[in-house]
Coordinates of C-alpha atoms in Angstrom, one line a residue:
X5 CA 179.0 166.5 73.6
X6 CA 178.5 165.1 77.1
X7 CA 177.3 161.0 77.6
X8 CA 176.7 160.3 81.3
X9 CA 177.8 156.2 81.8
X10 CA 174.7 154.9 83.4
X11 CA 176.6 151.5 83.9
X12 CA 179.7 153.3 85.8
X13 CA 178.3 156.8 86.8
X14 CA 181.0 158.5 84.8
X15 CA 181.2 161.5 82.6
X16 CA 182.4 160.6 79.0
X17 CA 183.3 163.7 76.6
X18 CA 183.1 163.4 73.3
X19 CA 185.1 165.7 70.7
X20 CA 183.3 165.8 67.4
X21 CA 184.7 167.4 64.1
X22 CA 182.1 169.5 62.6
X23 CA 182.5 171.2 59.1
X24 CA 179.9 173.3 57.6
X25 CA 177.7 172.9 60.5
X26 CA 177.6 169.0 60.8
X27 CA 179.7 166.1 62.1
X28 CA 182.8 165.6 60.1
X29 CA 183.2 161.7 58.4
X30 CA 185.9 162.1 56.1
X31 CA 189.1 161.6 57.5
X32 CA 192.8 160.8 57.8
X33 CA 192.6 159.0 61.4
X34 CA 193.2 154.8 61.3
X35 CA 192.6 152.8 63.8
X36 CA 194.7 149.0 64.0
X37 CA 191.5 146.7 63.3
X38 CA 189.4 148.9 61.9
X39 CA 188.6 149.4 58.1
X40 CA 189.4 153.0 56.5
X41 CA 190.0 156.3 57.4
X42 CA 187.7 159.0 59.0
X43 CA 187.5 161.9 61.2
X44 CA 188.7 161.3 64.4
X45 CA 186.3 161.6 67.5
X46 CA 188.6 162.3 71.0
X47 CA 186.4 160.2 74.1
X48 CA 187.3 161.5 77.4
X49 CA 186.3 159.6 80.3
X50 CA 186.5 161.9 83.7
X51 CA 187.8 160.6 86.5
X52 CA 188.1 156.8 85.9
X53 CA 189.8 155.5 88.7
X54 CA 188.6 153.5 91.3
X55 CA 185.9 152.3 89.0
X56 CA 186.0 149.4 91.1
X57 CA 187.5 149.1 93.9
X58 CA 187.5 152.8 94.6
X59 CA 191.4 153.5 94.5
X60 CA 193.3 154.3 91.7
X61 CA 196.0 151.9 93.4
X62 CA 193.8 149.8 95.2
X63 CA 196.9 148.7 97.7
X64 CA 198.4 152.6 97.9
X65 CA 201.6 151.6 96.2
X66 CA 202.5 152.2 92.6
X67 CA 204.2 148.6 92.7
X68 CA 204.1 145.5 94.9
X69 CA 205.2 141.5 94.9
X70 CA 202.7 139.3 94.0
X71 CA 203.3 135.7 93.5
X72 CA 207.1 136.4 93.3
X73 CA 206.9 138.8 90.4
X74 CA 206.7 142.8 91.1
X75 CA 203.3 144.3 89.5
X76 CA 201.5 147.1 89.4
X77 CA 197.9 146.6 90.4
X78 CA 195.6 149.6 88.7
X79 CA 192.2 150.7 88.7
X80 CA 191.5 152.8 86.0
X81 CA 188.0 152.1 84.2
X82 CA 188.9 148.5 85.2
X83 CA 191.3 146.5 87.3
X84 CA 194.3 145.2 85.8
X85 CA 197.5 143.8 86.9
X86 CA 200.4 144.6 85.0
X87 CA 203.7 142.6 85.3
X88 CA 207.2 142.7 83.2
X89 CA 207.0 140.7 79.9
X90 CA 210.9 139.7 80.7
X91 CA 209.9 138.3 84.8
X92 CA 207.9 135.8 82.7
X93 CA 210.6 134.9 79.9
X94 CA 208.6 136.7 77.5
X95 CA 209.7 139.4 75.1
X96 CA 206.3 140.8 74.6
X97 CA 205.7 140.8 71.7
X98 CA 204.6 137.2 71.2
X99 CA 201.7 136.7 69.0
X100 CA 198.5 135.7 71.0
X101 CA 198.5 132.0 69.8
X102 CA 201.9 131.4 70.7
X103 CA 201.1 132.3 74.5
X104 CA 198.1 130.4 74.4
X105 CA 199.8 127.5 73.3
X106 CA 201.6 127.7 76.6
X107 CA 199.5 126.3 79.6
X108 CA 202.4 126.5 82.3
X109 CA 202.5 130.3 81.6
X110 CA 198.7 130.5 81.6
X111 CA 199.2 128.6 85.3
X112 CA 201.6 131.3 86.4
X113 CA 199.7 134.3 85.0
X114 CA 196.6 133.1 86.5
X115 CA 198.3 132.7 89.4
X116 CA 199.1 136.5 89.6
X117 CA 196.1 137.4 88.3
X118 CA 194.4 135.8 91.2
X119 CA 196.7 136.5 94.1
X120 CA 196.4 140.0 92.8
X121 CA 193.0 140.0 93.1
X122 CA 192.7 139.4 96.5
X123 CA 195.2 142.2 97.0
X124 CA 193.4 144.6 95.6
X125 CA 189.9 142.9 97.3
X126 CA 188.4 142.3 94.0
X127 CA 185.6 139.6 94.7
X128 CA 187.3 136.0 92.8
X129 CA 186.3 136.3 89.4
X130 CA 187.7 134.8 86.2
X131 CA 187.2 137.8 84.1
X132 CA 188.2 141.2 86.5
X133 CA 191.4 142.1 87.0
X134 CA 192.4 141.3 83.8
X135 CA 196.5 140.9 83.3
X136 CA 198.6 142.1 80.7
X137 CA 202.5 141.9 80.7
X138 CA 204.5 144.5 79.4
X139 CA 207.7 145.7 77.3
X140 CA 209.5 148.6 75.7
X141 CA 208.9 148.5 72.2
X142 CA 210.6 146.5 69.8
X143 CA 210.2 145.7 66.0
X144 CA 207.1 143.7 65.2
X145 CA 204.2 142.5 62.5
X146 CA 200.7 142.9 63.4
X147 CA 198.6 140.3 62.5
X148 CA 197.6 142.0 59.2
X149 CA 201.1 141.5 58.3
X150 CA 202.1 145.3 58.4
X151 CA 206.2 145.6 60.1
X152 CA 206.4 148.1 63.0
X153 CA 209.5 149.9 64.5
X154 CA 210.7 150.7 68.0
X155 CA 210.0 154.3 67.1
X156 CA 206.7 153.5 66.2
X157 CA 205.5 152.9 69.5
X158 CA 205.8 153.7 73.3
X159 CA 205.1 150.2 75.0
X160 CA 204.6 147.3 73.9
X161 CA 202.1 144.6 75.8
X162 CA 199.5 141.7 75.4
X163 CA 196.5 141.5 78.0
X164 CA 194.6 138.1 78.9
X165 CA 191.1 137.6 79.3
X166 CA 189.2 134.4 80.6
X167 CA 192.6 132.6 80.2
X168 CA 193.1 133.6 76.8
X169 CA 195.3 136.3 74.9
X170 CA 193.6 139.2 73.0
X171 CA 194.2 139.9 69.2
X172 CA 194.0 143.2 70.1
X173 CA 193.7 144.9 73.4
X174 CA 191.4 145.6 75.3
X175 CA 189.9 148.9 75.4
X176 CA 189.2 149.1 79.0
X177 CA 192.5 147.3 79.4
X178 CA 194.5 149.9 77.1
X179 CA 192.8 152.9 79.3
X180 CA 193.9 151.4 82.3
X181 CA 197.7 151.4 80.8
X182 CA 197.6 154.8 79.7
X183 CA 196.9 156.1 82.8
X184 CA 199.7 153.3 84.7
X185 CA 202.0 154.4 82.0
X186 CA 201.6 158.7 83.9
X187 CA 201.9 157.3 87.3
X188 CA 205.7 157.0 88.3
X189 CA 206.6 153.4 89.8
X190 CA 204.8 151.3 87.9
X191 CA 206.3 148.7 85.6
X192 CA 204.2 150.7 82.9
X193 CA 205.7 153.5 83.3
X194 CA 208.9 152.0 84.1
X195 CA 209.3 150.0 80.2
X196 CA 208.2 153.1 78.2
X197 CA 210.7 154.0 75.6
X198 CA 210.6 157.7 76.6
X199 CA 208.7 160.5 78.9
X200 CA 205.8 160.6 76.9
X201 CA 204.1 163.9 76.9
X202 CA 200.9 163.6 74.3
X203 CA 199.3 160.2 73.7
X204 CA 201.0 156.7 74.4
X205 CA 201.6 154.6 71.6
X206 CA 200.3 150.8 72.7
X207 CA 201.5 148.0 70.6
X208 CA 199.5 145.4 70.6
X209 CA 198.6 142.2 68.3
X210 CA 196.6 144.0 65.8
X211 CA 198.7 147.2 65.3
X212 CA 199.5 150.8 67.5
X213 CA 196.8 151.8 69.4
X214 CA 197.2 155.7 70.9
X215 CA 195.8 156.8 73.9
X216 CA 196.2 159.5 76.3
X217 CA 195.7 160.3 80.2
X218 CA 196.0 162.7 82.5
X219 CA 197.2 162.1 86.1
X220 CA 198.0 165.0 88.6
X221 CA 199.1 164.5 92.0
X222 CA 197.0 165.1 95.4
X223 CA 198.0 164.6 98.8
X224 CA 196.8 161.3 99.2
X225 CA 198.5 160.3 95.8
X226 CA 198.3 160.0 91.9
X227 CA 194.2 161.1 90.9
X228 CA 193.7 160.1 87.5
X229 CA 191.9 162.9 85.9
X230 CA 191.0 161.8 82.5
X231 CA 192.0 159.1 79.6
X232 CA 191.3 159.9 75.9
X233 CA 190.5 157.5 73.3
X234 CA 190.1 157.8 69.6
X235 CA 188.1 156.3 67.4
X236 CA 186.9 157.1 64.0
X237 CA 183.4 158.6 62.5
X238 CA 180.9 156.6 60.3
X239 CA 178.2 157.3 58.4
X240 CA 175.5 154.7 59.7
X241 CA 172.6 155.9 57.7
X242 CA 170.9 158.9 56.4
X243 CA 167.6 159.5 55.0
X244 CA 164.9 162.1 54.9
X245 CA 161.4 162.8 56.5
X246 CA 158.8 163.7 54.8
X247 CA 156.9 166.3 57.2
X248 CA 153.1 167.3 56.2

């Protein structure tokens, strides 16, 4: 199934099971947040960077120094600034009311998030870029309560909106970091646990959310090809129609 983005010009993709002639709902897929199981549905979105500013890496470099921290400023879907969890004395895996409860760190990451922005000249905004710090994975609970390993993820990182942290990130966000976490330089790609070759593993508040991306290289630079989410099938209604 093809779904042309009216609000972004894009071409989304859509993978839908189909057993015995219709959509598939029963499933084993989860998603972090979401209640149940079902069959999963793959979204790809063609050719998301640039959706803003019209360059993958709006400055031409994987990584620069903004506000005294190196960052990687990408444009994938959306704009986002990503910066090391450990430049701001963070481990990154810090539950969402613990950073809030922190306003000289929301000072400093506004801070980047706005000098960032005029990097990448993004008109001043308080919502776009969005920032997100980032880690290699360690142990964590999600805020269901449910333990996580190292080796159950890929990176680990928290993304702030209007000032505040998400309880879970992002989707926008997390397509924007799969596609930083294929392009080599970027502190994305730099904190990964390991080369990863299918989807990247994000965790995130609420649990492991996987996403994958596809970057190939041109001769101006890293082209961003496609980023795949998943999400899971529902039965919204059914009914008949009673035809004379």
């Amino acid at each position: 199934m093809r779904i042309h983005n009216t609000n972004t010009d894009k071409l989304i993709v859509a993978h839908v099971p189909v057993r015995d002639g219709q959509a598939a709902v029963v499933g084993d897929f989860e998603l972090p947040g979401v209640p149940g199981r079902g069959a999963r549905i793959a979204l790809d979105f063609v050719d998301p960077g640039g959706a803003v500013t019209g360059r993958l890496l709006p400055t031409g470099r994987p990584r620069d120094t903004v506000a005294g921290v190196e960052a990687s400023l990408v444009d994938a879907t959306n704009p986002m600034v990503f910066v090391r969890a450990a430049d701001l004395g963070l481990r990154g895996s810090e539950a969402p009311e613990v950073v809030d409860a922190d306003p000289a760190l929301a000072e400093r990451l506004e801070g980047i998030r706005a000098a960032a922005a005029r990097l990448m000249g993004v008109p001043p905004s308080p919502a776009v870029p969005k920032i997100a710090f980032v880690a290699a994975p360690e142990p964590f609970a999600a805020l269901d309560g449910r333990a996580y390993g190292p080796e159950d993820c890929d990176v680990q990182a928290r993304v702030i909106s209007m000032g505040r942290c998400h309880r879970a990130f992002a989707l926008t966000a997390a397509m924007c970091l799969a596609v930083a976490a294929q392009i080599d330089g970027t502190v994305v790609h730099e904190v990964l646990r390991a080369p990863v070759a299918g989807p990247v593993r994000l965790a995130h508040p609420s649990g492991v959310l996987p996403l994958a991306a596809r970057v190939s290289r041109r001769a101006d630079g890293p082209h961003a090809e496609h980023v795949t989410v998943y999400r899971t099938a529902r039965r919204l209604m059914e009914g008949f129609v009673l035809v004379p």
